[in-house]
């Protein structure tokens, strides 16, 4: 990620932050706060993942005093978050505690990451304390049943215009999905979470009402596994999270294992195409979700792109033709629309699938050649 416009000391801190953070942190915006160096970016808004959402913090450096520690401005809804202030038992008894800003060294590229991680940990404790103070028996019981689970994050939100609610982010399954995928390209561990949202402060809400549930995952995992299509088990009357989570994890574990196994199924299909279409020009070697072949029909030469979903072979591959000899008025290669209708059965052996597709290409190549000729610019 380029950091053009930032002074060298800030740039090195940002580079270290993005390269070494265990969370996928982003910069939402950056700007200059000094009139003496108007083109020098010395403040920015960080988007920091927390509880399956993002918290926004402004990091304020000062380009005129490059060795000074930055200020941090938290979100408008977190007025009570004072991470480096220790409050004593007596009224008015408060003091600053030693923290990442105490002996700040702007020449050390690791310091911004250390600061953000320390603040995030304290923010997590702050939210846990807020949730623990909610006067709701059902919520207190739920927390007591899952307190032993590692990695749970929680967030309390309230406002004048919307009712209060408590959100939980519950990591599921104690399994290393990264290690299950051969030659895994993922940098961060892939996780699946259950988002659980309880309304609070509603006198009319039943003590046994079903919370809002939603499965979520790290973005890269969708290449392997379609989390949106998982059907959640029913939440029975009187059920609590400690009862619900084991059956959900058992369901997910089976489906993740099936998804990993399906990689080999897709790989065998792509390999079966080689005897009839030749070696692929390009193929996805890890997840086997796509492959491209060069096809000849007499003097007419074109590419066939195969796109395989996670539901292969129940769902046939989508095909797209691309000419290497014909270009449209914009100078782009002529391509066909996605083709999803052709002879197919998920019960066929990979070799039969490949042969039937080869036969289909012989006939369809004539239609595509006609499309290419019709797409040629008229002079």
mmCIF file of C-alpha atoms in Angstrom, residues 22-370:
data_model
loop_
_atom_site.group_PDB
_atom_site.id
_atom_site.type_symbol
_atom_site.label_atom_id
_atom_site.label_comp_id
_atom_site.label_asym_id
_atom_site.label_seq_id
_atom_site.Cartn_x
_atom_site.Cartn_y
_atom_site.Cartn_z
ATOM 1 C CA UNK A 22 -3.465 -9.085 13.220
ATOM 2 C CA UNK A 23 -6.545 -7.165 12.052
ATOM 3 C CA UNK A 24 -7.283 -5.761 8.601
ATOM 4 C CA UNK A 25 -7.055 -2.059 9.409
ATOM 5 C CA UNK A 26 -7.870 0.543 6.738
ATOM 6 C CA UNK A 27 -7.442 4.268 6.256
ATOM 7 C CA UNK A 28 -10.784 5.903 5.531
ATOM 8 C CA UNK A 29 -9.417 9.391 4.864
ATOM 9 C CA UNK A 30 -6.250 11.433 5.341
ATOM 10 C CA UNK A 31 -5.664 15.191 5.418
ATOM 11 C CA UNK A 32 -3.185 17.892 6.330
ATOM 12 C CA UNK A 33 -3.512 19.898 9.506
ATOM 13 C CA UNK A 34 -0.763 22.436 9.017
ATOM 14 C CA UNK A 35 -0.675 25.582 6.928
ATOM 15 C CA UNK A 36 3.106 25.505 6.711
ATOM 16 C CA UNK A 37 3.194 22.093 5.008
ATOM 17 C CA UNK A 38 -0.152 22.011 3.144
ATOM 18 C CA UNK A 39 0.740 18.985 1.032
ATOM 19 C CA UNK A 40 1.950 16.924 3.990
ATOM 20 C CA UNK A 41 -0.635 14.449 5.318
ATOM 21 C CA UNK A 42 -0.266 14.252 9.079
ATOM 22 C CA UNK A 43 -3.673 13.027 10.252
ATOM 23 C CA UNK A 44 -5.995 10.258 9.183
ATOM 24 C CA UNK A 45 -9.030 8.185 10.165
ATOM 25 C CA UNK A 46 -8.424 4.501 10.870
ATOM 26 C CA UNK A 47 -11.117 1.866 10.404
ATOM 27 C CA UNK A 48 -10.351 -0.775 13.029
ATOM 28 C CA UNK A 49 -12.281 -4.071 13.016
ATOM 29 C CA UNK A 50 -14.145 -4.706 16.235
ATOM 30 C CA UNK A 51 -17.134 -6.933 17.026
ATOM 31 C CA UNK A 52 -17.791 -7.637 13.299
ATOM 32 C CA UNK A 53 -17.946 -3.921 12.567
ATOM 33 C CA UNK A 54 -15.500 -1.034 12.480
ATOM 34 C CA UNK A 55 -14.618 1.630 15.008
ATOM 35 C CA UNK A 56 -13.344 4.930 13.615
ATOM 36 C CA UNK A 57 -10.505 6.719 15.344
ATOM 37 C CA UNK A 58 -8.756 9.864 14.146
ATOM 38 C CA UNK A 59 -4.972 9.749 14.564
ATOM 39 C CA UNK A 60 -3.631 13.316 14.763
ATOM 40 C CA UNK A 61 0.087 13.836 14.186
ATOM 41 C CA UNK A 62 1.642 17.273 13.762
ATOM 42 C CA UNK A 63 3.962 17.713 10.772
ATOM 43 C CA UNK A 64 5.433 20.835 12.401
ATOM 44 C CA UNK A 65 6.555 18.746 15.402
ATOM 45 C CA UNK A 66 7.410 15.357 13.829
ATOM 46 C CA UNK A 67 8.807 13.831 17.016
ATOM 47 C CA UNK A 68 5.680 14.535 19.103
ATOM 48 C CA UNK A 69 3.275 11.729 19.973
ATOM 49 C CA UNK A 70 -0.042 11.717 18.110
ATOM 50 C CA UNK A 71 -3.407 12.556 19.613
ATOM 51 C CA UNK A 72 -6.281 10.101 19.212
ATOM 52 C CA UNK A 73 -9.922 11.160 18.837
ATOM 53 C CA UNK A 74 -12.450 8.428 19.516
ATOM 54 C CA UNK A 75 -15.953 8.067 18.107
ATOM 55 C CA UNK A 76 -18.755 10.395 19.178
ATOM 56 C CA UNK A 77 -20.643 7.566 20.910
ATOM 57 C CA UNK A 78 -17.722 6.709 23.208
ATOM 58 C CA UNK A 79 -17.593 9.785 25.432
ATOM 59 C CA UNK A 80 -16.994 7.577 28.472
ATOM 60 C CA UNK A 81 -13.932 5.858 26.997
ATOM 61 C CA UNK A 82 -10.846 7.177 28.823
ATOM 62 C CA UNK A 83 -8.282 4.403 28.288
ATOM 63 C CA UNK A 84 -5.294 5.998 29.991
ATOM 64 C CA UNK A 85 -7.102 7.483 32.969
ATOM 65 C CA UNK A 86 -7.203 5.479 36.197
ATOM 66 C CA UNK A 87 -10.094 6.490 38.438
ATOM 67 C CA UNK A 88 -9.629 6.057 42.193
ATOM 68 C CA UNK A 89 -12.243 5.121 44.747
ATOM 69 C CA UNK A 90 -12.632 8.647 46.048
ATOM 70 C CA UNK A 91 -14.446 11.270 44.013
ATOM 71 C CA UNK A 92 -12.102 13.275 41.833
ATOM 72 C CA UNK A 93 -9.248 10.825 42.414
ATOM 73 C CA UNK A 94 -7.876 10.063 38.949
ATOM 74 C CA UNK A 95 -4.423 9.766 37.424
ATOM 75 C CA UNK A 96 -2.768 8.892 34.138
ATOM 76 C CA UNK A 97 -1.320 5.394 33.835
ATOM 77 C CA UNK A 98 1.802 4.343 31.923
ATOM 78 C CA UNK A 99 0.896 3.553 28.333
ATOM 79 C CA UNK A 100 2.165 3.444 24.737
ATOM 80 C CA UNK A 101 2.318 7.255 24.610
ATOM 81 C CA UNK A 102 4.330 7.665 27.795
ATOM 82 C CA UNK A 103 7.772 7.248 26.228
ATOM 83 C CA UNK A 104 6.796 7.820 22.609
ATOM 84 C CA UNK A 105 9.524 7.425 20.002
ATOM 85 C CA UNK A 106 8.362 8.495 16.551
ATOM 86 C CA UNK A 107 11.493 7.010 14.977
ATOM 87 C CA UNK A 108 10.401 3.525 16.071
ATOM 88 C CA UNK A 109 8.109 2.201 13.283
ATOM 89 C CA UNK A 110 6.414 -0.253 15.656
ATOM 90 C CA UNK A 111 4.919 2.359 17.976
ATOM 91 C CA UNK A 112 1.706 3.175 16.100
ATOM 92 C CA UNK A 113 0.751 -0.501 15.925
ATOM 93 C CA UNK A 114 1.493 -0.910 19.639
ATOM 94 C CA UNK A 115 -0.672 2.118 20.414
ATOM 95 C CA UNK A 116 -3.617 0.957 18.297
ATOM 96 C CA UNK A 117 -3.506 -2.573 19.726
ATOM 97 C CA UNK A 118 -3.331 -1.291 23.305
ATOM 98 C CA UNK A 119 -6.252 1.059 22.701
ATOM 99 C CA UNK A 120 -8.275 -1.698 21.037
ATOM 100 C CA UNK A 121 -7.716 -4.011 24.019
ATOM 101 C CA UNK A 122 -8.797 -1.261 26.404
ATOM 102 C CA UNK A 123 -11.815 -0.498 24.228
ATOM 103 C CA UNK A 124 -12.802 -4.148 24.429
ATOM 104 C CA UNK A 125 -12.586 -4.022 28.238
ATOM 105 C CA UNK A 126 -14.568 -0.783 28.226
ATOM 106 C CA UNK A 127 -17.371 -2.373 26.190
ATOM 107 C CA UNK A 128 -17.398 -5.479 28.389
ATOM 108 C CA UNK A 129 -17.793 -3.237 31.424
ATOM 109 C CA UNK A 130 -20.664 -1.330 29.781
ATOM 110 C CA UNK A 131 -22.447 -4.562 28.867
ATOM 111 C CA UNK A 132 -21.933 -5.910 32.386
ATOM 112 C CA UNK A 133 -23.649 -2.846 33.828
ATOM 113 C CA UNK A 134 -26.851 -3.372 31.826
ATOM 114 C CA UNK A 135 -29.770 -4.175 34.135
ATOM 115 C CA UNK A 136 -31.076 -7.180 32.199
ATOM 116 C CA UNK A 137 -31.315 -10.615 33.846
ATOM 117 C CA UNK A 138 -31.475 -12.525 30.578
ATOM 118 C CA UNK A 139 -28.347 -10.789 29.283
ATOM 119 C CA UNK A 140 -26.442 -11.420 32.515
ATOM 120 C CA UNK A 141 -27.373 -15.116 32.318
ATOM 121 C CA UNK A 142 -26.238 -15.383 28.681
ATOM 122 C CA UNK A 143 -22.878 -13.817 29.529
ATOM 123 C CA UNK A 144 -22.378 -16.192 32.439
ATOM 124 C CA UNK A 145 -22.865 -19.234 30.161
ATOM 125 C CA UNK A 146 -20.276 -18.192 27.537
ATOM 126 C CA UNK A 147 -17.727 -16.306 29.616
ATOM 127 C CA UNK A 148 -15.264 -19.210 29.308
ATOM 128 C CA UNK A 149 -15.185 -19.074 25.495
ATOM 129 C CA UNK A 150 -12.116 -17.312 24.102
ATOM 130 C CA UNK A 151 -12.218 -14.458 21.647
ATOM 131 C CA UNK A 152 -15.760 -13.188 22.257
ATOM 132 C CA UNK A 153 -16.230 -9.472 21.666
ATOM 133 C CA UNK A 154 -19.250 -7.452 22.734
ATOM 134 C CA UNK A 155 -20.577 -3.987 22.094
ATOM 135 C CA UNK A 156 -23.263 -1.893 23.778
ATOM 136 C CA UNK A 157 -25.079 0.643 21.623
ATOM 137 C CA UNK A 158 -27.780 3.056 22.675
ATOM 138 C CA UNK A 159 -29.227 6.297 21.478
ATOM 139 C CA UNK A 160 -32.188 8.613 21.581
ATOM 140 C CA UNK A 161 -33.514 7.588 18.182
ATOM 141 C CA UNK A 162 -32.988 3.845 18.464
ATOM 142 C CA UNK A 163 -33.455 1.343 21.304
ATOM 143 C CA UNK A 164 -30.434 -0.085 23.052
ATOM 144 C CA UNK A 165 -28.943 -3.410 22.032
ATOM 145 C CA UNK A 166 -25.983 -5.578 22.901
ATOM 146 C CA UNK A 167 -24.050 -7.201 20.098
ATOM 147 C CA UNK A 168 -21.852 -10.286 20.536
ATOM 148 C CA UNK A 169 -19.243 -11.534 18.058
ATOM 149 C CA UNK A 170 -18.690 -15.215 18.848
ATOM 150 C CA UNK A 171 -15.820 -16.999 17.045
ATOM 151 C CA UNK A 172 -16.847 -20.525 16.051
ATOM 152 C CA UNK A 173 -14.962 -23.801 15.666
ATOM 153 C CA UNK A 174 -11.528 -24.439 17.096
ATOM 154 C CA UNK A 175 -10.047 -25.490 13.748
ATOM 155 C CA UNK A 176 -7.269 -23.999 11.620
ATOM 156 C CA UNK A 177 -8.969 -23.583 8.239
ATOM 157 C CA UNK A 178 -5.795 -22.112 6.711
ATOM 158 C CA UNK A 179 -3.893 -25.366 7.293
ATOM 159 C CA UNK A 180 -6.681 -27.396 5.681
ATOM 160 C CA UNK A 181 -6.128 -25.681 2.297
ATOM 161 C CA UNK A 182 -3.025 -26.831 0.403
ATOM 162 C CA UNK A 183 -0.739 -23.903 -0.581
ATOM 163 C CA UNK A 184 -3.068 -21.552 1.288
ATOM 164 C CA UNK A 185 -2.553 -17.922 0.154
ATOM 165 C CA UNK A 186 -4.304 -16.323 3.129
ATOM 166 C CA UNK A 187 -2.200 -14.074 5.345
ATOM 167 C CA UNK A 188 -4.674 -13.745 8.224
ATOM 168 C CA UNK A 189 -6.395 -16.720 9.923
ATOM 169 C CA UNK A 190 -9.809 -17.401 8.412
ATOM 170 C CA UNK A 191 -12.637 -17.378 10.946
ATOM 171 C CA UNK A 192 -16.389 -17.851 11.082
ATOM 172 C CA UNK A 193 -18.390 -15.854 13.621
ATOM 173 C CA UNK A 194 -21.920 -15.810 14.919
ATOM 174 C CA UNK A 195 -23.283 -12.329 15.444
ATOM 175 C CA UNK A 196 -25.843 -12.336 18.253
ATOM 176 C CA UNK A 197 -27.861 -9.188 18.991
ATOM 177 C CA UNK A 198 -30.043 -8.818 22.085
ATOM 178 C CA UNK A 199 -32.414 -5.875 22.584
ATOM 179 C CA UNK A 200 -32.127 -4.305 26.028
ATOM 180 C CA UNK A 201 -34.315 -1.900 27.927
ATOM 181 C CA UNK A 202 -37.513 -3.160 26.321
ATOM 182 C CA UNK A 203 -39.987 -4.049 29.025
ATOM 183 C CA UNK A 204 -42.273 -5.736 26.520
ATOM 184 C CA UNK A 205 -39.569 -8.097 25.215
ATOM 185 C CA UNK A 206 -39.992 -11.678 26.335
ATOM 186 C CA UNK A 207 -37.229 -13.109 28.467
ATOM 187 C CA UNK A 208 -37.115 -16.077 26.091
ATOM 188 C CA UNK A 209 -37.326 -14.133 22.813
ATOM 189 C CA UNK A 210 -35.003 -15.221 20.029
ATOM 190 C CA UNK A 211 -32.023 -12.886 19.509
ATOM 191 C CA UNK A 212 -31.100 -11.724 16.016
ATOM 192 C CA UNK A 213 -28.568 -14.155 14.558
ATOM 193 C CA UNK A 214 -26.263 -13.842 11.574
ATOM 194 C CA UNK A 215 -23.281 -15.864 10.391
ATOM 195 C CA UNK A 216 -20.284 -13.823 9.264
ATOM 196 C CA UNK A 217 -16.763 -14.669 8.176
ATOM 197 C CA UNK A 218 -13.489 -13.152 7.089
ATOM 198 C CA UNK A 219 -13.777 -11.959 3.457
ATOM 199 C CA UNK A 220 -11.234 -14.353 1.906
ATOM 200 C CA UNK A 221 -13.073 -17.414 3.209
ATOM 201 C CA UNK A 222 -15.874 -16.874 0.690
ATOM 202 C CA UNK A 223 -13.558 -18.202 -2.020
ATOM 203 C CA UNK A 224 -13.807 -21.588 -0.319
ATOM 204 C CA UNK A 225 -17.111 -21.553 1.476
ATOM 205 C CA UNK A 226 -20.392 -19.692 0.929
ATOM 206 C CA UNK A 227 -21.358 -18.592 4.425
ATOM 207 C CA UNK A 228 -24.502 -16.811 3.197
ATOM 208 C CA UNK A 229 -26.090 -20.106 2.168
ATOM 209 C CA UNK A 230 -25.739 -21.853 5.526
ATOM 210 C CA UNK A 231 -29.127 -22.465 7.099
ATOM 211 C CA UNK A 232 -28.928 -21.707 10.803
ATOM 212 C CA UNK A 233 -30.377 -24.288 13.217
ATOM 213 C CA UNK A 234 -33.624 -23.287 14.900
ATOM 214 C CA UNK A 235 -33.371 -21.449 18.220
ATOM 215 C CA UNK A 236 -35.784 -23.355 20.445
ATOM 216 C CA UNK A 237 -37.890 -21.804 23.191
ATOM 217 C CA UNK A 238 -35.918 -21.239 26.357
ATOM 218 C CA UNK A 239 -32.590 -21.896 24.636
ATOM 219 C CA UNK A 240 -29.410 -20.012 25.547
ATOM 220 C CA UNK A 241 -26.224 -19.461 23.578
ATOM 221 C CA UNK A 242 -24.328 -22.155 25.454
ATOM 222 C CA UNK A 243 -26.871 -24.694 24.177
ATOM 223 C CA UNK A 244 -27.106 -23.285 20.665
ATOM 224 C CA UNK A 245 -23.434 -22.920 19.765
ATOM 225 C CA UNK A 246 -22.329 -26.612 19.874
ATOM 226 C CA UNK A 247 -24.912 -27.772 17.331
ATOM 227 C CA UNK A 248 -24.105 -24.818 15.068
ATOM 228 C CA UNK A 249 -20.387 -25.589 15.262
ATOM 229 C CA UNK A 250 -21.008 -29.248 14.430
ATOM 230 C CA UNK A 251 -22.983 -28.215 11.332
ATOM 231 C CA UNK A 252 -20.311 -25.757 10.199
ATOM 232 C CA UNK A 253 -17.471 -28.184 10.744
ATOM 233 C CA UNK A 254 -19.097 -30.718 8.408
ATOM 234 C CA UNK A 255 -19.689 -28.092 5.743
ATOM 235 C CA UNK A 256 -16.156 -26.676 5.904
ATOM 236 C CA UNK A 257 -14.692 -30.176 5.522
ATOM 237 C CA UNK A 258 -16.972 -30.751 2.526
ATOM 238 C CA UNK A 259 -15.858 -27.438 1.025
ATOM 239 C CA UNK A 260 -12.189 -28.401 1.359
ATOM 240 C CA UNK A 261 -12.894 -31.816 -0.173
ATOM 241 C CA UNK A 262 -14.666 -30.162 -3.114
ATOM 242 C CA UNK A 263 -11.383 -28.495 -4.144
ATOM 243 C CA UNK A 264 -10.098 -31.897 -5.291
ATOM 244 C CA UNK A 265 -13.361 -32.548 -7.155
ATOM 245 C CA UNK A 266 -12.928 -29.311 -9.101
ATOM 246 C CA UNK A 267 -9.234 -30.051 -9.700
ATOM 247 C CA UNK A 268 -10.030 -33.453 -11.223
ATOM 248 C CA UNK A 269 -12.540 -31.836 -13.574
ATOM 249 C CA UNK A 270 -9.992 -29.249 -14.773
ATOM 250 C CA UNK A 271 -7.436 -32.014 -15.260
ATOM 251 C CA UNK A 272 -10.000 -34.006 -17.269
ATOM 252 C CA UNK A 273 -10.356 -31.074 -19.675
ATOM 253 C CA UNK A 274 -6.683 -31.249 -20.695
ATOM 254 C CA UNK A 275 -6.931 -34.407 -22.900
ATOM 255 C CA UNK A 276 -9.695 -32.788 -25.003
ATOM 256 C CA UNK A 277 -8.777 -29.077 -24.857
ATOM 257 C CA UNK A 278 -5.051 -29.122 -24.179
ATOM 258 C CA UNK A 279 -3.211 -27.741 -21.188
ATOM 259 C CA UNK A 280 -4.880 -24.704 -19.621
ATOM 260 C CA UNK A 281 -3.271 -21.360 -20.326
ATOM 261 C CA UNK A 282 -4.207 -20.252 -16.828
ATOM 262 C CA UNK A 283 -5.828 -21.966 -13.845
ATOM 263 C CA UNK A 284 -6.486 -21.306 -10.181
ATOM 264 C CA UNK A 285 -4.056 -23.766 -8.528
ATOM 265 C CA UNK A 286 -5.368 -23.410 -4.968
ATOM 266 C CA UNK A 287 -9.179 -23.361 -5.022
ATOM 267 C CA UNK A 288 -9.650 -24.539 -8.635
ATOM 268 C CA UNK A 289 -12.426 -22.012 -9.239
ATOM 269 C CA UNK A 290 -11.372 -20.932 -12.736
ATOM 270 C CA UNK A 291 -9.383 -22.089 -15.774
ATOM 271 C CA UNK A 292 -8.799 -20.792 -19.318
ATOM 272 C CA UNK A 293 -8.092 -22.855 -22.458
ATOM 273 C CA UNK A 294 -7.106 -21.939 -26.015
ATOM 274 C CA UNK A 295 -9.520 -23.560 -28.474
ATOM 275 C CA UNK A 296 -9.239 -23.937 -32.252
ATOM 276 C CA UNK A 297 -12.090 -24.259 -34.733
ATOM 277 C CA UNK A 298 -10.314 -24.353 -38.078
ATOM 278 C CA UNK A 299 -8.529 -20.999 -38.448
ATOM 279 C CA UNK A 300 -10.777 -19.436 -35.791
ATOM 280 C CA UNK A 301 -8.990 -19.273 -32.436
ATOM 281 C CA UNK A 302 -10.556 -18.234 -29.148
ATOM 282 C CA UNK A 303 -10.292 -18.600 -25.383
ATOM 283 C CA UNK A 304 -12.784 -20.480 -23.229
ATOM 284 C CA UNK A 305 -12.926 -19.361 -19.604
ATOM 285 C CA UNK A 306 -14.386 -21.789 -17.041
ATOM 286 C CA UNK A 307 -15.815 -20.442 -13.769
ATOM 287 C CA UNK A 308 -16.566 -23.072 -11.112
ATOM 288 C CA UNK A 309 -18.714 -22.258 -8.078
ATOM 289 C CA UNK A 310 -18.392 -23.794 -4.632
ATOM 290 C CA UNK A 311 -21.475 -25.863 -5.561
ATOM 291 C CA UNK A 312 -19.685 -27.768 -8.331
ATOM 292 C CA UNK A 313 -20.616 -30.346 -9.617
ATOM 293 C CA UNK A 314 -24.258 -29.793 -8.616
ATOM 294 C CA UNK A 315 -23.957 -26.457 -10.388
ATOM 295 C CA UNK A 316 -22.341 -26.677 -13.810
ATOM 296 C CA UNK A 317 -19.438 -24.337 -14.637
ATOM 297 C CA UNK A 318 -20.201 -21.039 -16.332
ATOM 298 C CA UNK A 319 -18.405 -20.582 -19.652
ATOM 299 C CA UNK A 320 -17.288 -17.450 -21.455
ATOM 300 C CA UNK A 321 -15.762 -17.277 -24.952
ATOM 301 C CA UNK A 322 -13.192 -14.625 -25.828
ATOM 302 C CA UNK A 323 -11.815 -14.084 -29.303
ATOM 303 C CA UNK A 324 -8.120 -13.339 -29.775
ATOM 304 C CA UNK A 325 -8.734 -12.204 -33.371
ATOM 305 C CA UNK A 326 -11.742 -9.885 -33.082
ATOM 306 C CA UNK A 327 -12.058 -6.569 -31.244
ATOM 307 C CA UNK A 328 -14.949 -4.179 -30.748
ATOM 308 C CA UNK A 329 -15.013 -0.442 -31.435
ATOM 309 C CA UNK A 330 -13.272 0.218 -28.112
ATOM 310 C CA UNK A 331 -10.405 -2.090 -28.979
ATOM 311 C CA UNK A 332 -11.508 -4.717 -26.441
ATOM 312 C CA UNK A 333 -11.606 -8.447 -27.302
ATOM 313 C CA UNK A 334 -15.065 -9.680 -28.255
ATOM 314 C CA UNK A 335 -16.538 -11.850 -25.510
ATOM 315 C CA UNK A 336 -19.684 -13.936 -25.277
ATOM 316 C CA UNK A 337 -22.234 -13.611 -22.486
ATOM 317 C CA UNK A 338 -21.876 -16.173 -19.684
ATOM 318 C CA UNK A 339 -23.073 -19.563 -20.890
ATOM 319 C CA UNK A 340 -24.825 -21.698 -18.272
ATOM 320 C CA UNK A 341 -27.017 -23.935 -20.430
ATOM 321 C CA UNK A 342 -25.420 -26.977 -22.041
ATOM 322 C CA UNK A 343 -25.532 -30.773 -21.542
ATOM 323 C CA UNK A 344 -24.544 -31.580 -17.955
ATOM 324 C CA UNK A 345 -25.075 -34.076 -15.183
ATOM 325 C CA UNK A 346 -23.362 -33.958 -11.788
ATOM 326 C CA UNK A 347 -23.385 -37.762 -11.830
ATOM 327 C CA UNK A 348 -21.070 -38.022 -14.843
ATOM 328 C CA UNK A 349 -17.426 -38.906 -14.412
ATOM 329 C CA UNK A 350 -15.042 -35.973 -15.007
ATOM 330 C CA UNK A 351 -13.923 -37.472 -18.331
ATOM 331 C CA UNK A 352 -17.515 -37.609 -19.584
ATOM 332 C CA UNK A 353 -18.143 -34.030 -18.426
ATOM 333 C CA UNK A 354 -15.099 -32.919 -20.428
ATOM 334 C CA UNK A 355 -16.118 -34.840 -23.553
ATOM 335 C CA UNK A 356 -19.645 -33.442 -23.543
ATOM 336 C CA UNK A 357 -18.322 -29.906 -23.122
ATOM 337 C CA UNK A 358 -15.896 -30.482 -26.000
ATOM 338 C CA UNK A 359 -18.782 -31.563 -28.220
ATOM 339 C CA UNK A 360 -20.746 -28.482 -27.167
ATOM 340 C CA UNK A 361 -17.824 -26.208 -28.030
ATOM 341 C CA UNK A 362 -17.671 -27.555 -31.572
ATOM 342 C CA UNK A 363 -21.233 -26.422 -32.248
ATOM 343 C CA UNK A 364 -21.164 -23.239 -30.168
ATOM 344 C CA UNK A 365 -17.928 -22.008 -31.752
ATOM 345 C CA UNK A 366 -19.853 -21.363 -34.988
ATOM 346 C CA UNK A 367 -22.334 -19.143 -33.141
ATOM 347 C CA UNK A 368 -19.516 -17.291 -31.403
ATOM 348 C CA UNK A 369 -17.653 -16.761 -34.691
ATOM 349 C CA UNK A 370 -20.818 -15.252 -36.147
#
